[in-house]
C-alpha cells in the first residue's frame, strides 16, 4: 500500500510513544503545510505525521492550508492518508468518546481554497465514494482485530466553523442524513481524491452536537471526551501498522 500519513486533528496534535526519525519542512506551490512532516517509526513502519492545526494548535479550521497539506504529502511519496478528526455526534450511536469511520460526506463549508483544478485545466473527479474503499476496509479490520468499537457506516457533515452549530442547523443536518459534524473533513477529502491519495477518516465524537443534549458545549468537555476517544484511535492505528494489514 505504500507510505502512510496521519493527519492529526484536535486531541491528536502530536504522536506520542513513537520514534521520531526526522522532520521535513516542505514548501509547496500553495504555501506552507500546517506543520513539518514528521517522519516516525510506528509499529516498525515508516509513517509521516502532519498536525492539521499546527503542533501548537494555532490554525483554526477555516484557515488551514488544506492544499499545501495534501500537496506536501503527495510530493513526499505518501500514498495513503488517515485523517483523524474530532467531531460532534448527531445520531444515537455517535455519542461522546465513540470512534466513527465515516463512508459518506456532505460539504457545508464555504470560501475555502477547495480544489487543485482552478483552471486552465478543467477536471471533475468522481466523488461518489468520497473515502478510499481500501483504506476504510483496513481501518475496519484493524478495529475488529483490536476490539475497538467503531461505527462503520456514517455520514460526516463538514461545517465552516469556527463557531459550533445552532440546534436548528443540526436538525437540518440530521434531516440531510448526517451522523457526525466536524469542521475539517472538507475540502481535505476532496483534495486527496483530486491528487490521487487514498484517504480515509477516523473520527472521534467529542460531544453531542448542538441541541442533542441539555448541556452547553464547552471546550473542557470536548477535550475531556477526546482524551478517551483518542486512546481508541491510537490503538486502532497501532493495529493498522502492525502485521499484515498495511
Ligand atoms: N460541531 C462541529 N465540529 C466539532 C464539534 C461540533 O459539535 N465537536 C467537535 N468538532
mmCIF file of C-alpha atoms and ligand atoms in Angstrom:
data_model
loop_
_atom_site.group_PDB
_atom_site.id
_atom_site.type_symbol
_atom_site.label_atom_id
_atom_site.label_comp_id
_atom_site.label_asym_id
_atom_site.label_seq_id
_atom_site.Cartn_x
_atom_site.Cartn_y
_atom_site.Cartn_z
ATOM 1 C CA UNK A 1 0.000 0.000 0.000
ATOM 2 C CA UNK A 2 2.966 2.366 0.000
ATOM 3 C CA UNK A 3 3.745 5.005 2.557
ATOM 4 C CA UNK A 4 1.116 6.156 5.039
ATOM 5 C CA UNK A 5 0.494 9.540 6.589
ATOM 6 C CA UNK A 6 -1.629 10.526 9.554
ATOM 7 C CA UNK A 7 -3.181 13.970 9.649
ATOM 8 C CA UNK A 8 -3.765 14.576 13.330
ATOM 9 C CA UNK A 9 -6.570 16.860 14.463
ATOM 10 C CA UNK A 10 -7.790 18.223 17.777
ATOM 11 C CA UNK A 11 -6.780 15.785 20.508
ATOM 12 C CA UNK A 12 -4.033 14.274 18.355
ATOM 13 C CA UNK A 13 -1.734 17.244 17.794
ATOM 14 C CA UNK A 14 1.264 15.042 18.422
ATOM 15 C CA UNK A 15 2.066 11.358 18.120
ATOM 16 C CA UNK A 16 3.343 10.175 21.467
ATOM 17 C CA UNK A 17 5.183 6.940 22.017
ATOM 18 C CA UNK A 18 6.656 6.741 18.550
ATOM 19 C CA UNK A 19 10.253 7.102 17.460
ATOM 20 C CA UNK A 20 10.781 10.374 15.615
ATOM 21 C CA UNK A 21 13.227 9.958 12.751
ATOM 22 C CA UNK A 22 13.304 13.339 11.039
ATOM 23 C CA UNK A 23 11.300 16.479 10.394
ATOM 24 C CA UNK A 24 10.741 17.647 6.848
ATOM 25 C CA UNK A 25 9.854 21.283 6.340
ATOM 26 C CA UNK A 26 8.280 21.479 2.892
ATOM 27 C CA UNK A 27 7.208 24.444 0.793
ATOM 28 C CA UNK A 28 4.535 23.873 -1.854
ATOM 29 C CA UNK A 29 3.161 25.931 -4.777
ATOM 30 C CA UNK A 30 0.281 26.709 -2.389
ATOM 31 C CA UNK A 31 2.414 27.755 0.560
ATOM 32 C CA UNK A 32 3.405 26.022 3.765
ATOM 33 C CA UNK A 33 1.674 22.984 5.279
ATOM 34 C CA UNK A 34 0.248 23.279 8.816
ATOM 35 C CA UNK A 35 3.365 21.675 10.295
ATOM 36 C CA UNK A 36 6.562 19.911 9.326
ATOM 37 C CA UNK A 37 6.047 16.405 8.027
ATOM 38 C CA UNK A 38 7.230 14.413 10.998
ATOM 39 C CA UNK A 39 8.710 11.101 9.942
ATOM 40 C CA UNK A 40 8.224 8.476 12.624
ATOM 41 C CA UNK A 41 8.613 4.747 13.053
ATOM 42 C CA UNK A 42 5.250 3.437 14.179
ATOM 43 C CA UNK A 43 4.985 -0.310 14.864
ATOM 44 C CA UNK A 44 8.079 -0.758 12.696
ATOM 45 C CA UNK A 45 6.649 1.163 9.730
ATOM 46 C CA UNK A 46 7.726 4.477 8.282
ATOM 47 C CA UNK A 47 4.810 6.865 8.776
ATOM 48 C CA UNK A 48 4.518 10.605 8.274
ATOM 49 C CA UNK A 49 2.615 12.723 10.742
ATOM 50 C CA UNK A 50 1.136 16.116 9.961
ATOM 51 C CA UNK A 51 -0.560 18.247 12.595
ATOM 52 C CA UNK A 52 -3.635 19.774 10.927
ATOM 53 C CA UNK A 53 -3.992 22.768 13.250
ATOM 54 C CA UNK A 54 -0.240 23.131 13.776
ATOM 55 C CA UNK A 55 1.681 21.486 16.585
ATOM 56 C CA UNK A 56 0.717 24.340 18.924
ATOM 57 C CA UNK A 57 -2.908 24.204 17.706
ATOM 58 C CA UNK A 58 -2.851 27.748 16.339
ATOM 59 C CA UNK A 59 -4.651 27.328 12.977
ATOM 60 C CA UNK A 60 -8.486 27.381 13.034
ATOM 61 C CA UNK A 61 -10.388 25.066 10.630
ATOM 62 C CA UNK A 62 -11.187 27.759 8.034
ATOM 63 C CA UNK A 63 -7.565 28.949 7.904
ATOM 64 C CA UNK A 64 -5.935 25.572 7.360
ATOM 65 C CA UNK A 65 -3.973 25.384 4.124
ATOM 66 C CA UNK A 66 -5.546 22.106 3.031
ATOM 67 C CA UNK A 67 -3.994 22.284 -0.427
ATOM 68 C CA UNK A 68 -0.467 22.707 0.950
ATOM 69 C CA UNK A 69 -1.026 19.840 3.397
ATOM 70 C CA UNK A 70 -2.170 17.326 0.780
ATOM 71 C CA UNK A 71 0.337 18.521 -1.829
ATOM 72 C CA UNK A 72 3.253 18.135 0.601
ATOM 73 C CA UNK A 73 2.224 14.584 1.488
ATOM 74 C CA UNK A 74 1.867 13.625 -2.171
ATOM 75 C CA UNK A 75 5.205 15.195 -3.050
ATOM 76 C CA UNK A 76 6.886 13.251 -0.261
ATOM 77 C CA UNK A 77 5.640 9.991 -1.775
ATOM 78 C CA UNK A 78 2.721 9.215 0.515
ATOM 79 C CA UNK A 79 0.002 7.000 -0.960
ATOM 80 C CA UNK A 80 -2.500 6.650 1.882
ATOM 81 C CA UNK A 81 -3.698 9.227 4.392
ATOM 82 C CA UNK A 82 -5.649 8.688 7.597
ATOM 83 C CA UNK A 83 -7.366 11.907 8.608
ATOM 84 C CA UNK A 84 -8.059 11.839 12.338
ATOM 85 C CA UNK A 85 -10.767 14.299 13.349
ATOM 86 C CA UNK A 86 -12.767 15.388 16.375
ATOM 87 C CA UNK A 87 -16.480 15.632 15.631
ATOM 88 C CA UNK A 88 -19.817 16.213 17.298
ATOM 89 C CA UNK A 89 -22.265 13.300 17.454
ATOM 90 C CA UNK A 90 -25.682 13.814 15.851
ATOM 91 C CA UNK A 91 -27.278 10.367 15.662
ATOM 92 C CA UNK A 92 -27.761 7.967 18.591
ATOM 93 C CA UNK A 93 -24.740 5.713 18.007
ATOM 94 C CA UNK A 94 -22.233 8.567 17.880
ATOM 95 C CA UNK A 95 -22.128 9.793 21.484
ATOM 96 C CA UNK A 96 -19.050 11.246 23.173
ATOM 97 C CA UNK A 97 -15.974 9.009 23.048
ATOM 98 C CA UNK A 98 -17.270 6.941 20.103
ATOM 99 C CA UNK A 99 -14.889 6.229 17.207
ATOM 100 C CA UNK A 100 -16.549 6.580 13.796
ATOM 101 C CA UNK A 101 -15.209 5.587 10.360
ATOM 102 C CA UNK A 102 -17.497 7.531 8.015
ATOM 103 C CA UNK A 103 -18.327 6.341 4.496
ATOM 104 C CA UNK A 104 -20.035 9.482 3.193
ATOM 105 C CA UNK A 105 -19.670 13.222 3.473
ATOM 106 C CA UNK A 106 -21.694 16.386 2.904
ATOM 107 C CA UNK A 107 -19.897 19.681 2.423
ATOM 108 C CA UNK A 108 -21.377 22.757 4.119
ATOM 109 C CA UNK A 109 -18.133 24.752 4.091
ATOM 110 C CA UNK A 110 -17.662 27.896 2.013
ATOM 111 C CA UNK A 111 -14.903 30.256 0.967
ATOM 112 C CA UNK A 112 -12.100 27.731 1.345
ATOM 113 C CA UNK A 113 -9.448 27.016 -1.249
ATOM 114 C CA UNK A 114 -11.032 23.703 -2.093
ATOM 115 C CA UNK A 115 -9.570 22.484 -5.382
ATOM 116 C CA UNK A 116 -6.330 21.899 -7.276
ATOM 117 C CA UNK A 117 -8.284 22.281 -10.538
ATOM 118 C CA UNK A 118 -8.689 26.048 -10.655
ATOM 119 C CA UNK A 119 -8.104 26.155 -14.408
ATOM 120 C CA UNK A 120 -6.875 26.305 -17.099
ATOM 121 C CA UNK A 121 -7.005 22.551 -16.638
ATOM 122 C CA UNK A 122 -10.696 21.614 -16.184
ATOM 123 C CA UNK A 123 -11.143 18.344 -14.339
ATOM 124 C CA UNK A 124 -14.080 16.800 -12.491
ATOM 125 C CA UNK A 125 -13.204 13.977 -10.115
ATOM 126 C CA UNK A 126 -15.648 11.202 -9.284
ATOM 127 C CA UNK A 127 -16.622 11.577 -5.628
ATOM 128 C CA UNK A 128 -19.462 9.038 -5.377
ATOM 129 C CA UNK A 129 -17.466 7.226 -2.720
ATOM 130 C CA UNK A 130 -15.599 10.041 -1.003
ATOM 131 C CA UNK A 131 -13.392 7.829 1.170
ATOM 132 C CA UNK A 132 -10.901 5.291 -0.184
ATOM 133 C CA UNK A 133 -12.515 1.847 -0.022
ATOM 134 C CA UNK A 134 -9.248 0.009 0.570
ATOM 135 C CA UNK A 135 -8.235 2.219 3.471
ATOM 136 C CA UNK A 136 -11.703 2.074 5.018
ATOM 137 C CA UNK A 137 -11.506 -1.729 4.902
ATOM 138 C CA UNK A 138 -8.073 -1.652 6.551
ATOM 139 C CA UNK A 139 -9.314 0.687 9.284
ATOM 140 C CA UNK A 140 -12.345 -1.507 9.958
ATOM 141 C CA UNK A 141 -10.234 -4.699 10.022
ATOM 142 C CA UNK A 142 -7.823 -3.041 12.441
ATOM 143 C CA UNK A 143 -10.732 -2.053 14.682
ATOM 144 C CA UNK A 144 -12.070 -5.612 14.680
ATOM 145 C CA UNK A 145 -8.645 -7.127 15.317
ATOM 146 C CA UNK A 146 -8.042 -4.844 18.274
ATOM 147 C CA UNK A 147 -11.583 -4.884 19.669
ATOM 148 C CA UNK A 148 -12.040 -1.156 19.184
ATOM 149 C CA UNK A 149 -15.748 -0.404 18.994
ATOM 150 C CA UNK A 150 -16.407 1.672 15.861
ATOM 151 C CA UNK A 151 -19.410 2.936 13.922
ATOM 152 C CA UNK A 152 -18.607 1.745 10.409
ATOM 153 C CA UNK A 153 -21.271 3.484 8.314
ATOM 154 C CA UNK A 154 -21.799 7.198 8.861
ATOM 155 C CA UNK A 155 -22.126 10.476 7.014
ATOM 156 C CA UNK A 156 -19.805 13.311 8.021
ATOM 157 C CA UNK A 157 -21.215 16.818 7.667
ATOM 158 C CA UNK A 158 -18.433 19.378 7.266
ATOM 159 C CA UNK A 159 -19.291 22.858 8.586
ATOM 160 C CA UNK A 160 -17.412 26.106 8.222
ATOM 161 C CA UNK A 161 -16.808 26.913 11.888
ATOM 162 C CA UNK A 162 -15.056 28.038 13.925
ATOM 163 C CA UNK A 163 -18.293 28.517 15.843
ATOM 164 C CA UNK A 164 -20.313 25.442 16.730
ATOM 165 C CA UNK A 165 -23.750 24.960 15.134
ATOM 166 C CA UNK A 166 -27.211 26.112 16.188
ATOM 167 C CA UNK A 167 -29.696 23.423 17.227
ATOM 168 C CA UNK A 168 -31.692 24.108 14.031
ATOM 169 C CA UNK A 169 -28.602 23.684 11.877
ATOM 170 C CA UNK A 170 -28.011 20.298 13.487
ATOM 171 C CA UNK A 171 -31.682 19.337 12.953
ATOM 172 C CA UNK A 172 -31.313 20.238 9.296
ATOM 173 C CA UNK A 173 -28.077 18.269 9.013
ATOM 174 C CA UNK A 174 -29.772 15.248 10.584
ATOM 175 C CA UNK A 175 -32.587 15.509 8.032
ATOM 176 C CA UNK A 176 -29.925 15.652 5.352
ATOM 177 C CA UNK A 177 -28.579 12.334 6.648
ATOM 178 C CA UNK A 178 -25.556 13.481 8.658
ATOM 179 C CA UNK A 179 -24.469 11.348 11.615
ATOM 180 C CA UNK A 180 -21.498 13.418 12.742
ATOM 181 C CA UNK A 181 -20.403 17.030 12.337
ATOM 182 C CA UNK A 182 -16.903 18.440 12.076
ATOM 183 C CA UNK A 183 -15.102 21.413 10.566
ATOM 184 C CA UNK A 184 -12.159 19.938 8.688
ATOM 185 C CA UNK A 185 -13.441 16.956 6.679
ATOM 186 C CA UNK A 186 -13.767 19.150 3.612
ATOM 187 C CA UNK A 187 -12.021 20.114 1.460
ATOM 188 C CA UNK A 188 -9.472 17.615 2.835
ATOM 189 C CA UNK A 189 -11.205 14.512 1.444
ATOM 190 C CA UNK A 190 -11.849 16.028 -1.993
ATOM 191 C CA UNK A 191 -8.325 17.409 -2.385
ATOM 192 C CA UNK A 192 -6.913 13.992 -1.514
ATOM 193 C CA UNK A 193 -9.029 12.439 -4.278
ATOM 194 C CA UNK A 194 -8.034 15.142 -6.776
ATOM 195 C CA UNK A 195 -4.371 14.461 -6.156
ATOM 196 C CA UNK A 196 -4.698 10.670 -6.172
ATOM 197 C CA UNK A 197 -4.212 9.964 -2.474
ATOM 198 C CA UNK A 198 -6.103 7.115 -0.819
ATOM 199 C CA UNK A 199 -7.848 8.968 2.025
ATOM 200 C CA UNK A 200 -9.836 7.642 4.975
ATOM 201 C CA UNK A 201 -11.284 9.353 8.024
ATOM 202 C CA UNK A 202 -11.107 8.206 11.601
ATOM 203 C CA UNK A 203 -13.386 10.429 13.657
ATOM 204 C CA UNK A 204 -13.844 10.656 17.402
ATOM 205 C CA UNK A 205 -17.002 12.070 18.910
ATOM 206 C CA UNK A 206 -16.084 14.798 21.371
ATOM 207 C CA UNK A 207 -19.594 15.923 22.323
ATOM 208 C CA UNK A 208 -23.251 15.658 21.464
ATOM 209 C CA UNK A 209 -23.932 18.125 18.656
ATOM 210 C CA UNK A 210 -25.937 21.273 19.401
ATOM 211 C CA UNK A 211 -29.437 20.544 20.724
ATOM 212 C CA UNK A 212 -28.696 16.825 21.218
ATOM 213 C CA UNK A 213 -28.131 17.218 24.942
ATOM 214 C CA UNK A 214 -29.286 19.703 27.553
ATOM 215 C CA UNK A 215 -25.774 20.902 28.174
ATOM 216 C CA UNK A 216 -23.872 23.809 26.737
ATOM 217 C CA UNK A 217 -20.916 22.572 24.692
ATOM 218 C CA UNK A 218 -17.633 23.602 26.267
ATOM 219 C CA UNK A 219 -14.044 23.143 25.169
ATOM 220 C CA UNK A 220 -13.359 21.454 28.533
ATOM 221 C CA UNK A 221 -15.968 18.802 27.782
ATOM 222 C CA UNK A 222 -14.642 18.348 24.247
ATOM 223 C CA UNK A 223 -11.047 17.921 25.407
ATOM 224 C CA UNK A 224 -12.028 15.554 28.202
ATOM 225 C CA UNK A 225 -14.024 13.231 25.899
ATOM 226 C CA UNK A 226 -11.316 13.343 23.272
ATOM 227 C CA UNK A 227 -8.712 12.004 25.681
ATOM 228 C CA UNK A 228 -10.674 8.768 25.976
ATOM 229 C CA UNK A 229 -11.674 8.527 22.321
ATOM 230 C CA UNK A 230 -8.157 9.187 21.045
ATOM 231 C CA UNK A 231 -6.931 6.184 23.045
ATOM 232 C CA UNK A 232 -9.181 4.072 20.823
ATOM 233 C CA UNK A 233 -7.771 5.776 17.743
ATOM 234 C CA UNK A 234 -4.193 5.207 18.849
ATOM 235 C CA UNK A 235 -4.963 1.515 19.429
ATOM 236 C CA UNK A 236 -6.598 1.292 16.018
ATOM 237 C CA UNK A 237 -3.651 2.964 14.302
ATOM 238 C CA UNK A 238 -1.158 0.705 16.104
ATOM 239 C CA UNK A 239 -3.100 -2.278 14.821
ATOM 240 C CA UNK A 240 -3.268 -0.792 11.325
ATOM 241 C CA UNK A 241 0.501 -0.505 11.069
ATOM 242 C CA UNK A 242 1.208 -3.793 12.800
ATOM 243 C CA UNK A 243 1.436 -7.093 10.978
ATOM 244 C CA UNK A 244 -0.121 -7.650 7.619
ATOM 245 C CA UNK A 245 -2.891 -5.097 7.457
ATOM 246 C CA UNK A 246 -0.867 -2.491 5.568
HETATM 247 N N1 LIG B 1 -19.514 20.649 15.656
HETATM 248 C C1 LIG B 1 -18.553 20.864 14.732
HETATM 249 N N2 LIG B 1 -17.308 20.451 14.885
HETATM 250 C C2 LIG B 1 -16.993 19.786 16.010
HETATM 251 C C3 LIG B 1 -17.933 19.549 17.021
HETATM 252 C C4 LIG B 1 -19.278 20.001 16.832
HETATM 253 O O1 LIG B 1 -20.169 19.813 17.681
HETATM 254 N N3 LIG B 1 -17.292 18.864 18.012
HETATM 255 C C5 LIG B 1 -16.002 18.717 17.602
HETATM 256 N N4 LIG B 1 -15.819 19.273 16.398
#
